[in-house]
Coordinates of C-alpha atoms and ligand atoms in Angstrom, one line a residue:
Chain A
M297 CA 4.5 -27.8 -50.4
T298 CA 7.2 -25.2 -50.6
T299 CA 5.5 -23.0 -48.0
L300 CA 5.2 -25.9 -45.7
T301 CA 8.9 -26.7 -45.9
L302 CA 9.7 -23.0 -45.4
E303 CA 7.4 -22.8 -42.4
H304 CA 8.9 -25.9 -41.0
E305 CA 12.5 -24.6 -41.4
H306 CA 11.5 -21.3 -39.7
E307 CA 10.0 -23.1 -36.7
A308 CA 13.1 -25.3 -36.3
V309 CA 15.7 -22.5 -36.2
R310 CA 15.9 -22.7 -32.5
T311 CA 17.2 -26.2 -31.9
E312 CA 15.2 -28.5 -29.6
R313 CA 16.9 -28.5 -26.2
A314 CA 17.0 -31.1 -23.6
V315 CA 14.6 -30.6 -20.7
P316 CA 16.7 -28.9 -18.0
A317 CA 17.5 -30.7 -14.8
P318 CA 15.5 -29.6 -11.8
I319 CA 17.1 -27.1 -9.4
P320 CA 18.5 -29.1 -6.5
F321 CA 17.5 -28.0 -3.0
S322 CA 21.2 -27.6 -2.0
R323 CA 21.5 -25.0 -4.6
I324 CA 18.6 -23.0 -3.3
V325 CA 20.1 -23.2 0.2
S326 CA 23.4 -21.9 -1.0
V327 CA 21.7 -19.0 -2.9
E328 CA 19.7 -18.2 0.2
L329 CA 22.9 -18.3 2.3
R330 CA 24.5 -15.9 -0.1
K331 CA 21.5 -13.6 0.0
S332 CA 21.7 -13.4 3.8
F333 CA 25.0 -11.5 3.6
D334 CA 25.2 -9.8 0.2
T335 CA 23.5 -6.6 1.4
R336 CA 24.9 -4.1 3.8
S337 CA 22.2 -4.7 6.4
G338 CA 22.5 -8.5 6.1
F339 CA 26.3 -8.4 6.3
W340 CA 26.3 -6.2 9.4
L341 CA 23.6 -8.2 11.1
L342 CA 25.7 -11.3 10.7
A343 CA 28.9 -9.4 11.6
S344 CA 27.2 -8.1 14.8
I345 CA 27.1 -11.6 16.1
A346 CA 30.8 -11.7 16.3
I347 CA 31.1 -8.1 17.3
T348 CA 28.6 -8.3 20.2
S349 CA 30.2 -11.5 21.3
V350 CA 33.6 -9.8 21.5
L351 CA 32.0 -6.7 23.3
A352 CA 30.2 -8.9 25.8
T353 CA 33.3 -10.9 26.5
G354 CA 35.3 -7.7 27.0
A355 CA 32.6 -6.4 29.4
V356 CA 32.8 -9.5 31.5
I357 CA 36.6 -9.2 31.7
L358 CA 36.4 -5.6 32.7
W359 CA 33.5 -5.5 35.0
A360 CA 32.6 -9.0 36.3
P361 CA 33.5 -9.7 40.0
Q362 CA 36.6 -11.9 40.1
D363 CA 34.8 -14.9 41.7
E364 CA 32.3 -14.8 38.8
L365 CA 35.0 -14.9 36.2
T366 CA 33.9 -18.4 34.8
Y367 CA 33.0 -19.7 31.5
A368 CA 29.3 -19.8 32.4
T369 CA 29.3 -16.0 33.0
F370 CA 30.9 -15.4 29.6
G371 CA 28.3 -17.7 28.1
A372 CA 25.4 -15.8 29.7
A373 CA 26.8 -12.5 28.6
I374 CA 27.2 -13.6 25.0
G375 CA 23.9 -15.3 24.9
F376 CA 21.9 -12.1 25.6
P377 CA 22.7 -10.1 22.4
M378 CA 22.4 -13.3 20.4
A379 CA 18.8 -13.8 21.6
V380 CA 18.0 -10.4 20.0
I381 CA 20.1 -10.6 16.8
L382 CA 19.2 -14.1 15.6
P383 CA 15.5 -13.6 15.4
M384 CA 16.1 -10.4 13.5
I385 CA 18.2 -12.3 10.9
A386 CA 15.4 -14.8 10.5
I387 CA 12.7 -12.2 10.2
L388 CA 14.5 -10.2 7.5
S389 CA 15.5 -13.2 5.5
V390 CA 11.8 -13.9 4.9
T391 CA 10.2 -10.4 5.0
S392 CA 12.7 -8.7 2.7
E393 CA 11.3 -10.8 -0.2
W394 CA 8.1 -8.8 0.3
S395 CA 9.2 -5.6 1.8
Q396 CA 12.0 -5.2 -0.8
R397 CA 9.9 -7.0 -3.4
S398 CA 12.8 -9.3 -4.4
G399 CA 10.3 -12.1 -4.1
L400 CA 9.1 -11.3 -7.6
T401 CA 12.3 -12.7 -9.0
S402 CA 13.0 -15.3 -6.3
F403 CA 9.6 -16.9 -6.7
T404 CA 9.7 -16.8 -10.5
L405 CA 13.1 -18.5 -10.7
V406 CA 11.9 -21.1 -8.2
P407 CA 8.1 -21.3 -8.6
H408 CA 7.7 -23.4 -5.5
R409 CA 7.6 -21.1 -2.5
G410 CA 7.7 -23.9 -0.1
R411 CA 11.2 -24.8 -1.4
V412 CA 12.5 -21.3 -1.0
I413 CA 11.0 -20.9 2.5
S414 CA 12.5 -24.3 3.5
A415 CA 15.9 -23.2 2.2
K416 CA 15.6 -20.0 4.3
A417 CA 14.7 -22.1 7.4
T418 CA 17.7 -24.3 6.7
V419 CA 20.0 -21.3 6.5
A420 CA 18.5 -19.7 9.6
I421 CA 18.9 -22.8 11.7
S422 CA 22.5 -23.3 10.5
T423 CA 23.2 -19.7 11.2
A424 CA 22.0 -20.1 14.7
V425 CA 24.2 -23.1 15.4
V426 CA 27.3 -21.7 13.7
S427 CA 26.9 -18.4 15.5
M428 CA 26.6 -20.1 18.8
V429 CA 29.8 -22.2 18.2
L430 CA 31.6 -19.0 17.2
A431 CA 30.3 -17.0 20.1
F432 CA 31.3 -19.7 22.6
A433 CA 34.7 -20.0 21.1
I434 CA 35.1 -16.2 21.6
G435 CA 33.8 -16.7 25.2
A436 CA 36.4 -19.4 25.7
V437 CA 39.2 -17.1 24.6
G438 CA 37.7 -14.5 26.9
N439 CA 37.7 -16.9 29.8
L440 CA 41.4 -17.7 29.2
V441 CA 42.4 -14.1 28.8
G442 CA 40.2 -12.8 31.7
T443 CA 41.4 -15.3 34.3
T444 CA 45.0 -14.8 33.3
I445 CA 44.7 -11.0 33.7
A446 CA 42.8 -11.4 37.0
G447 CA 45.1 -14.1 38.2
T448 CA 42.1 -16.3 39.2
D449 CA 41.6 -20.0 38.5
L450 CA 40.4 -21.1 35.1
V451 CA 36.8 -22.5 35.6
W452 CA 35.1 -24.4 32.8
D453 CA 31.7 -24.7 34.4
M454 CA 29.8 -25.4 31.3
G455 CA 29.5 -28.8 29.7
L456 CA 28.3 -29.9 26.2
D457 CA 24.8 -30.4 27.5
D458 CA 24.7 -26.8 28.8
F459 CA 25.9 -25.6 25.4
L460 CA 23.2 -27.7 23.6
Y461 CA 20.5 -26.3 25.9
I462 CA 21.6 -22.7 25.0
V463 CA 21.8 -23.5 21.3
G464 CA 18.3 -25.0 21.5
A465 CA 16.9 -22.0 23.3
N466 CA 18.4 -19.6 20.8
T467 CA 17.3 -21.6 17.8
L468 CA 13.7 -21.7 19.1
G469 CA 13.9 -17.9 19.6
M470 CA 15.2 -17.6 16.0
L471 CA 12.4 -19.8 14.8
M472 CA 9.8 -17.6 16.5
G473 CA 11.2 -14.7 14.5
F474 CA 11.1 -16.9 11.4
M475 CA 7.4 -17.7 12.1
L476 CA 6.5 -14.1 12.6
G477 CA 8.3 -13.2 9.3
V478 CA 6.3 -15.9 7.4
L479 CA 3.0 -14.9 9.1
I480 CA 3.4 -11.1 8.7
R481 CA 5.6 -10.8 5.6
N482 CA 6.5 -7.2 6.4
S483 CA 9.9 -6.3 8.0
A484 CA 8.7 -3.5 10.3
G485 CA 5.6 -5.3 11.3
A486 CA 7.3 -8.6 12.1
I487 CA 10.1 -6.9 14.1
V488 CA 7.5 -5.0 16.2
A489 CA 5.5 -8.2 16.7
Y490 CA 8.7 -10.0 17.9
F491 CA 9.4 -7.4 20.5
V492 CA 5.8 -7.3 21.6
Y493 CA 6.0 -11.1 22.0
S494 CA 9.3 -11.3 23.7
L495 CA 9.1 -8.2 25.9
V496 CA 5.5 -7.0 26.4
L497 CA 3.7 -10.3 26.5
S498 CA 6.3 -11.9 28.7
S499 CA 6.1 -9.1 31.2
L500 CA 2.3 -9.3 31.3
S501 CA 2.6 -13.0 31.8
E502 CA 5.1 -12.4 34.6
V503 CA 2.8 -10.0 36.4
L504 CA -0.2 -12.2 35.9
A505 CA 1.6 -15.3 37.3
A506 CA 2.6 -13.3 40.4
S507 CA -1.0 -12.5 41.3
Q508 CA -3.0 -15.4 39.8
S509 CA -2.2 -18.9 40.9
W510 CA -4.1 -20.5 38.0
W511 CA -1.9 -18.8 35.5
S512 CA 1.3 -19.6 37.3
D513 CA 0.2 -23.3 37.2
L514 CA -0.7 -23.0 33.6
R515 CA 2.2 -20.8 32.5
P516 CA 4.8 -23.5 31.7
W517 CA 2.2 -25.1 29.3
A518 CA 0.9 -22.0 27.7
D519 CA 3.7 -19.4 27.8
F520 CA 6.3 -20.5 25.2
N521 CA 8.6 -17.6 25.8
Y522 CA 8.8 -18.6 29.5
T523 CA 9.4 -22.2 28.9
Q524 CA 11.9 -21.5 26.1
N525 CA 13.9 -19.2 28.4
L526 CA 14.0 -21.9 31.1
L527 CA 16.1 -23.9 28.5
F528 CA 19.0 -21.5 29.2
E529 CA 19.1 -22.9 32.7
G530 CA 19.2 -26.5 31.4
G531 CA 18.5 -29.7 33.3
F532 CA 15.0 -30.2 31.8
T533 CA 12.7 -32.9 33.3
G534 CA 10.3 -35.0 31.3
E535 CA 7.5 -32.7 32.3
Q536 CA 9.4 -29.6 31.2
W537 CA 10.0 -31.1 27.8
A538 CA 6.3 -31.8 27.6
N539 CA 5.7 -28.1 28.6
L540 CA 8.0 -27.0 25.8
A541 CA 6.3 -29.3 23.2
V542 CA 2.8 -28.1 24.1
S543 CA 3.5 -24.4 24.4
G544 CA 5.7 -24.6 21.2
A545 CA 2.9 -26.3 19.3
L546 CA 0.6 -23.4 20.4
W547 CA 2.9 -20.5 19.8
L548 CA 5.3 -21.7 17.1
V549 CA 4.0 -24.7 15.1
A550 CA 0.3 -23.6 14.8
P551 CA 0.9 -20.0 13.7
L552 CA 3.8 -21.2 11.4
A553 CA 1.4 -23.6 9.7
V554 CA -1.2 -20.9 9.2
G555 CA 1.5 -18.5 8.0
L556 CA 2.8 -21.0 5.5
A557 CA -0.6 -21.8 4.1
L558 CA -1.3 -18.1 3.6
L559 CA 2.2 -17.5 2.1
L560 CA 1.8 -20.3 -0.5
R561 CA -1.5 -18.9 -1.7
S562 CA -0.8 -15.2 -1.4
E563 CA -0.1 -12.9 -4.3
V564 CA 3.4 -11.7 -4.8
K565 CA 3.6 -8.2 -6.4
Chain B
M209 CA 4.7 -21.0 -27.3
I210 CA 2.6 -19.5 -24.6
T211 CA -1.0 -20.4 -24.3
V212 CA -3.5 -18.7 -22.0
D213 CA -6.9 -20.4 -21.7
S214 CA -10.0 -18.8 -20.2
L215 CA -8.0 -17.0 -17.5
T216 CA -10.1 -15.2 -14.9
K217 CA -9.1 -13.4 -11.8
T218 CA -11.5 -11.7 -9.4
Y219 CA -10.6 -9.6 -6.4
G220 CA -13.7 -9.7 -4.2
G221 CA -16.4 -8.6 -6.5
F222 CA -14.0 -6.9 -9.0
T223 CA -13.0 -8.9 -12.1
A224 CA -9.5 -7.8 -13.1
V225 CA -9.0 -10.5 -15.8
D226 CA -12.2 -11.8 -17.5
D227 CA -12.0 -15.0 -19.5
V228 CA -8.8 -14.1 -21.3
S229 CA -7.6 -16.6 -24.0
F230 CA -4.8 -16.1 -26.4
T231 CA -1.7 -17.7 -27.8
A232 CA 1.7 -16.2 -28.2
R233 CA 3.4 -18.2 -31.0
S234 CA 7.0 -19.0 -31.4
G235 CA 9.0 -17.1 -33.9
R236 CA 6.7 -14.1 -33.4
V237 CA 6.5 -11.0 -31.2
T238 CA 3.1 -10.8 -29.5
G239 CA 2.1 -7.4 -28.2
F240 CA -0.2 -7.3 -25.2
L241 CA -1.9 -3.9 -25.4
G242 CA -4.3 -2.2 -23.2
P243 CA -4.9 1.0 -21.2
N244 CA -3.9 1.5 -17.6
G245 CA -5.6 -1.1 -15.3
A246 CA -6.7 -3.3 -18.2
G247 CA -5.3 -6.4 -16.5
K248 CA -2.0 -6.9 -18.5
S249 CA 0.2 -7.2 -15.4
T250 CA -2.3 -9.3 -13.6
T251 CA -2.5 -11.7 -16.5
M252 CA 1.3 -11.9 -16.7
R253 CA 1.7 -12.5 -13.0
I254 CA -0.8 -15.4 -13.2
M255 CA 1.2 -16.9 -16.1
V256 CA 4.3 -17.2 -13.9
G257 CA 2.4 -18.3 -10.8
L258 CA 2.9 -15.2 -8.7
T259 CA -0.9 -14.6 -8.5
P260 CA -3.2 -17.5 -8.3
A261 CA -5.9 -17.6 -11.0
T262 CA -9.6 -17.7 -10.0
S263 CA -10.1 -20.0 -13.0
G264 CA -8.4 -20.9 -16.3
T265 CA -4.9 -22.0 -17.1
A266 CA -1.7 -20.8 -18.6
H267 CA 1.0 -22.9 -20.3
V268 CA 4.5 -22.2 -21.5
G269 CA 5.8 -24.7 -24.1
G270 CA 2.9 -27.0 -23.2
R271 CA 3.6 -27.1 -19.5
R272 CA 2.3 -25.2 -16.5
Y273 CA 4.9 -22.6 -15.3
A274 CA 5.2 -24.3 -11.9
D275 CA 6.0 -27.6 -13.6
L276 CA 9.1 -26.2 -15.3
P277 CA 12.1 -27.8 -13.7
N278 CA 14.3 -24.7 -14.0
P279 CA 12.1 -21.9 -15.3
G280 CA 14.8 -19.4 -15.8
L281 CA 16.3 -21.5 -18.6
E282 CA 13.0 -21.7 -20.4
V283 CA 11.2 -18.5 -19.8
G284 CA 12.7 -15.1 -19.2
V285 CA 10.5 -13.0 -17.0
L286 CA 10.5 -9.2 -16.4
L287 CA 7.5 -8.0 -14.5
D288 CA 8.7 -5.0 -12.5
A289 CA 12.3 -3.8 -12.8
S290 CA 12.1 -1.9 -9.5
A291 CA 11.2 -5.0 -7.6
Q292 CA 14.7 -5.8 -6.4
H293 CA 16.4 -5.6 -3.0
A294 CA 17.7 -2.0 -3.1
G295 CA 20.8 -2.9 -1.1
R296 CA 22.2 -5.3 -3.7
T297 CA 24.4 -4.3 -6.5
G298 CA 23.3 -4.9 -10.0
R299 CA 26.0 -7.5 -10.5
E300 CA 25.0 -9.3 -7.3
I301 CA 21.3 -9.5 -8.5
L302 CA 22.5 -11.1 -11.7
T303 CA 24.8 -13.4 -9.8
V304 CA 22.0 -14.6 -7.5
A305 CA 19.9 -15.4 -10.6
Q306 CA 22.9 -17.0 -12.3
R307 CA 23.5 -19.3 -9.3
T308 CA 19.9 -20.2 -8.9
M309 CA 19.8 -21.3 -12.6
G310 CA 23.1 -23.1 -12.2
L311 CA 24.8 -21.2 -15.1
P312 CA 28.5 -20.5 -15.6
R313 CA 29.7 -17.3 -13.9
R314 CA 30.7 -15.6 -17.2
R315 CA 27.0 -15.3 -18.2
V316 CA 26.8 -12.4 -15.7
D317 CA 29.5 -10.4 -17.5
E318 CA 28.0 -11.3 -20.9
M319 CA 24.6 -10.0 -19.9
L320 CA 26.0 -6.8 -18.3
E321 CA 27.7 -6.1 -21.6
L322 CA 24.6 -7.0 -23.6
V323 CA 22.5 -4.4 -21.8
S324 CA 25.3 -1.9 -21.7
L325 CA 25.8 -1.6 -18.0
T326 CA 29.4 -0.7 -17.3
P327 CA 31.4 -2.6 -14.6
E328 CA 31.3 0.6 -12.5
E329 CA 27.5 0.8 -12.8
A330 CA 27.1 -2.9 -12.1
G331 CA 29.0 -2.4 -8.8
R332 CA 26.5 0.3 -7.7
R333 CA 23.6 -0.6 -5.4
V334 CA 20.3 -0.8 -7.1
R335 CA 18.8 1.9 -4.9
N336 CA 21.0 4.4 -6.8
Y337 CA 20.0 3.1 -10.2
S338 CA 18.1 5.3 -12.6
L339 CA 14.8 3.9 -14.0
G340 CA 16.4 3.0 -17.3
M341 CA 19.3 1.2 -15.6
R342 CA 16.9 -0.9 -13.5
Q343 CA 15.1 -1.7 -16.7
R344 CA 18.3 -2.8 -18.4
L345 CA 19.2 -4.9 -15.4
G346 CA 15.7 -6.5 -15.5
I347 CA 16.1 -7.4 -19.1
A348 CA 19.6 -8.8 -18.4
T349 CA 18.0 -11.1 -15.7
A350 CA 15.3 -12.2 -18.1
L351 CA 17.8 -13.1 -20.8
L352 CA 20.4 -14.7 -18.5
G353 CA 19.3 -18.3 -19.0
D354 CA 19.0 -17.9 -22.8
P355 CA 15.3 -18.9 -22.6
E356 CA 13.0 -19.8 -25.5
A357 CA 10.2 -17.6 -24.3
L358 CA 10.1 -14.1 -22.9
I359 CA 7.4 -12.5 -20.8
L360 CA 8.1 -8.8 -20.5
D361 CA 5.8 -6.3 -18.8
E362 CA 6.4 -2.8 -20.2
P363 CA 10.1 -3.5 -21.0
A364 CA 10.6 -0.2 -22.7
N365 CA 9.5 1.8 -19.7
G366 CA 12.2 4.3 -18.8
L367 CA 14.5 3.4 -21.7
D368 CA 16.0 6.3 -23.7
P369 CA 15.4 6.3 -27.5
A370 CA 18.6 4.5 -28.2
G371 CA 17.7 1.9 -25.6
I372 CA 14.2 1.4 -27.1
R373 CA 15.7 1.0 -30.5
W374 CA 18.2 -1.5 -29.1
M375 CA 15.5 -3.5 -27.3
R376 CA 13.3 -3.6 -30.4
D377 CA 16.2 -5.1 -32.4
L378 CA 17.0 -7.5 -29.7
L379 CA 13.4 -8.8 -29.4
R380 CA 13.1 -8.9 -33.2
G381 CA 16.3 -11.0 -33.4
Y382 CA 15.0 -13.2 -30.6
A383 CA 11.7 -14.0 -32.4
D384 CA 13.5 -14.5 -35.7
Q385 CA 15.5 -17.2 -34.1
G386 CA 12.3 -19.0 -33.2
G387 CA 11.8 -17.5 -29.7
T388 CA 8.4 -16.6 -28.3
V389 CA 8.1 -13.0 -27.2
L390 CA 5.2 -11.6 -25.2
L391 CA 5.4 -8.0 -24.3
S392 CA 2.9 -5.7 -22.8
S393 CA 2.5 -2.0 -23.2
H394 CA -0.1 0.8 -22.9
L395 CA 1.8 2.7 -25.6
L396 CA 0.5 1.8 -29.0
H397 CA 3.3 3.3 -31.0
E398 CA 5.9 1.3 -29.1
I399 CA 4.2 -2.0 -29.9
E400 CA 3.1 -1.1 -33.4
V401 CA 6.7 -1.1 -34.7
I402 CA 7.7 -4.4 -33.2
A403 CA 4.8 -6.7 -32.8
D404 CA 3.7 -9.3 -35.3
D405 CA 0.6 -10.2 -33.4
L406 CA -1.6 -8.1 -31.2
V407 CA -3.8 -8.9 -28.3
V408 CA -5.8 -5.9 -27.1
I409 CA -7.3 -5.9 -23.7
G410 CA -9.6 -3.5 -21.9
Q411 CA -11.2 -3.8 -18.5
G412 CA -10.0 -7.4 -18.2
R413 CA -11.5 -8.5 -21.5
I414 CA -9.9 -9.2 -24.8
V415 CA -11.4 -6.7 -27.3
A416 CA -9.4 -7.7 -30.3
Q417 CA -6.6 -10.1 -31.4
G418 CA -4.9 -11.1 -34.6
T419 CA -1.9 -10.3 -36.7
K420 CA -0.9 -6.7 -36.9
A421 CA -1.6 -6.8 -40.7
E422 CA -5.2 -8.1 -40.1
L423 CA -6.0 -5.6 -37.5
L424 CA -4.5 -2.8 -39.6
A425 CA -6.5 -3.9 -42.6
S426 CA -9.7 -3.7 -40.6
A427 CA -8.9 -0.1 -39.6
G428 CA -10.6 1.3 -42.7
T429 CA -10.3 4.8 -44.1
L430 CA -9.6 8.1 -42.5
V431 CA -11.5 11.0 -43.9
R432 CA -11.2 14.7 -42.9
T433 CA -13.7 17.4 -43.7
P434 CA -14.8 20.8 -42.4
D435 CA -18.4 19.6 -42.6
V436 CA -18.4 16.4 -40.5
R437 CA -22.2 16.5 -39.9
R438 CA -23.2 16.4 -43.6
L439 CA -20.7 13.7 -44.4
A440 CA -21.9 11.6 -41.4
H441 CA -25.5 11.9 -42.7
A442 CA -24.4 10.9 -46.2
L443 CA -22.6 7.8 -44.7
V444 CA -25.6 6.8 -42.7
D445 CA -27.7 7.1 -45.9
A446 CA -25.2 4.9 -47.7
N447 CA -25.3 2.3 -44.9
I448 CA -21.6 2.6 -44.2
D449 CA -20.3 2.2 -40.6
F450 CA -18.0 4.9 -39.2
T451 CA -16.8 6.3 -35.9
D452 CA -15.4 9.5 -34.6
S453 CA -11.7 9.6 -35.2
A454 CA -10.7 9.8 -31.6
A455 CA -7.0 9.5 -32.3
S456 CA -6.7 12.5 -34.5
G457 CA -7.3 14.7 -31.5
T458 CA -9.6 17.0 -33.5
H459 CA -13.3 16.6 -34.4
D460 CA -13.1 17.1 -38.1
A461 CA -12.3 13.5 -39.0
L462 CA -14.1 10.1 -39.2
R463 CA -12.8 6.6 -39.4
V464 CA -14.9 4.8 -42.0
D465 CA -15.3 1.0 -42.4
A466 CA -15.0 1.2 -46.2
E467 CA -12.5 1.6 -49.1
A468 CA -11.2 5.2 -49.7
E469 CA -12.7 5.2 -53.2
L470 CA -16.2 4.5 -51.9
V471 CA -16.0 7.1 -49.2
G472 CA -14.8 9.6 -51.9
Q473 CA -17.9 8.8 -54.0
V474 CA -20.2 9.3 -51.1
A475 CA -18.6 12.6 -50.3
L476 CA -18.8 13.7 -54.0
R477 CA -22.5 12.8 -54.2
A478 CA -23.2 14.7 -51.0
G479 CA -21.1 17.6 -52.2
V480 CA -19.0 17.6 -49.0
P481 CA -15.4 19.0 -49.5
L482 CA -12.7 16.7 -48.1
T483 CA -9.3 17.9 -46.8
E484 CA -7.9 14.4 -46.3
L485 CA -8.8 10.9 -47.5
R486 CA -6.5 8.0 -46.9
A487 CA -6.3 4.4 -45.6
A488 CA -6.2 4.6 -41.8
D489 CA -3.0 2.7 -41.5
G490 CA -0.3 4.0 -39.1
A491 CA -2.7 6.1 -37.1
G492 CA -5.2 3.4 -37.8
L493 CA -4.1 1.1 -35.1
E494 CA -4.3 3.9 -32.7
E495 CA -7.8 4.6 -33.9
M496 CA -8.6 1.0 -33.3
F497 CA -7.0 1.0 -29.9
L498 CA -8.9 4.0 -28.7
D499 CA -12.1 2.9 -30.3
L500 CA -11.9 -0.6 -29.0
T501 CA -11.2 0.6 -25.5
A502 CA -13.5 3.7 -25.8
D503 CA -16.0 2.3 -23.4
T504 CA -13.4 0.7 -21.2
Q505 CA -10.8 3.5 -20.9
R506 CA -10.8 6.0 -18.1
D507 CA -10.3 9.3 -20.0
D508 CA -13.1 10.0 -22.3
T509 CA -11.7 11.3 -25.6
S510 CA -15.1 11.8 -27.3
E511 CA -16.6 15.2 -28.0
G512 CA -18.9 15.2 -25.0
A513 CA -16.0 15.2 -22.6
A514 CA -14.1 17.8 -24.5
A515 CA -17.0 20.3 -24.4
Ligands
ATP792 N1 -4.8 -7.2 -5.1 C1 -5.7 -6.5 -5.8 N2 -6.9 -6.1 -5.2 C2 -7.8 -5.4 -5.9 N3 -7.7 -5.0 -7.2 C3 -6.5 -5.3 -7.8 C4 -5.5 -6.1 -7.1 N4 -4.5 -6.2 -8.0 C5 -4.8 -5.6 -9.1 N5 -6.1 -5.1 -9.0 C6 -6.8 -4.4 -10.1 O1 -6.8 -5.1 -11.3 C7 -6.8 -4.2 -12.4 C8 -5.8 -4.7 -13.4 O2 -4.5 -4.3 -12.9 P1 -3.2 -4.5 -13.7 O3 -2.0 -4.1 -12.9 O4 -3.2 -5.9 -14.3 O5 -3.3 -3.5 -14.9 P2 -2.3 -3.2 -16.2 O6 -3.1 -3.6 -17.4 O7 -1.0 -3.8 -15.9 O8 -2.2 -1.6 -16.1 P3 -0.9 -0.6 -16.4 O9 -0.9 -0.4 -17.8 O10 -1.3 0.6 -15.6 O11 0.3 -1.3 -15.8 C9 -6.7 -2.8 -11.8 O12 -7.9 -2.2 -11.8 C10 -6.1 -3.0 -10.4 O13 -6.5 -2.0 -9.6
MG793 MG1 0.9 -3.1 -15.5

């Protein structure tokens, strides 16, 4: 009897606690946002968006012919570095969990990898949109300053729809990086794969399209990089949207689905 | 309480964890002991869902780990202290965990103080941390949410003697307050001083488990003599089981499954001089560890290999 009581008392020293509330998705997103700039590499990668925007704007002011000193020129100049930096940010946000092995902690604190990856995707897309707004604000200042210096007329030859096309194009580029990160789960490997995709494959496709008419007909449907880059020019027709959807399903959605399925089942060590 | 039930993990044709079942009870420190490659880390990774099991289940407090709403508040996990983004500071790593769990900010400072990392050290990037500092940071992360259970893979790895002593007291206190502590090690001495219960694993299989007292009691008698052969014959004649005392490092000792008095009588009758005769405690557990894993360990400590 006594021993039973003692035993019971011993067990009960640690008071019964209430079951904790589940971790809300918004909290995982805010943690992932923090993780995107709390390392030196992450910080400078994000900072380089602003820095390259300023540099590109400066270059346009200094070197662009006066009659081309319009907002669209600034937009194009800023968009170029962005198309490289944003996918890198997306790649590293995923792959560092494996390459730096921080996933061991991340995926034990949140034992649902899908939630962590969704939070990363949310942060990546938000980063793309916010960066574009920031970059175009810098471009607008550049346009004001540039035309004042040159004494030319201020030309705002870019509407909201042009802006949305460019945001869309860059967001899709970023998601390609994200997909490669999920699929490859290794920083160096995913970065190399991204450049092979965006530079090597696209050149090969270009060469092939120039000589083979069957490919130049098929290209808008099968070459996502090509169709995605057409977005920068805007003014999509119904067929072009269909091109984007089909090539995107092929190059982005399908491999992302495969990558996610593998990621959810893989071993983290 | 942590319950592992018939856990099996195969990699291709290789079975890393083979039908492992055990329970780590609350209020006790359970030592998970086994030589290199025995499957300790794999078992622990499966418990927290980082490695999918081939078959079998693991539960913490009656639930699957993946079903815990905020696992950091219920289970403290340290699997590999070096598995951190090298570019984050120690404080930042704790802050990320603190935010994920939704804890007040002061917990970070409390934990840094608990594991004796100075504010200056906490501000350094983890790539510049020593092994022991990483280990302390890992322990801080595990304790951050004040969990009821701890799963620690070789937590003493890299700690200095004072650090090992501190950790031992910490885990003891934790268990005494009703917490569940499961810690692995391949170092017997380390676990012998702290564990209440032991689970010994070799080549993926559990080879022994029970309370430390039980396992020590079954360790038998250590007997040392210049004439091992004659004593061995006498023991065989008397129908008493014995093994080479692998842990003693020499070949003049046997571990006998009998009381010291009986062994002494056998030696007397056989006229074998003894240089030592005692209960195989202390060193006994090591005997047991080496014996139990003799056919599963990689370095052969028997006579044949030494010759
Ligand atoms: N992905 C894998 N593929 C093949 N074999 C694996 C894999 N992961 C682990 N193993 C094997 O499983 C076995 C158990 O490894 P584990 O890391 O669990 O050992 P351990 O008991 O923790 O050893 P140590 O004391 O050295 O840490 C080892 O033989 C290891 O090589
Ligand atoms: Mg291990």
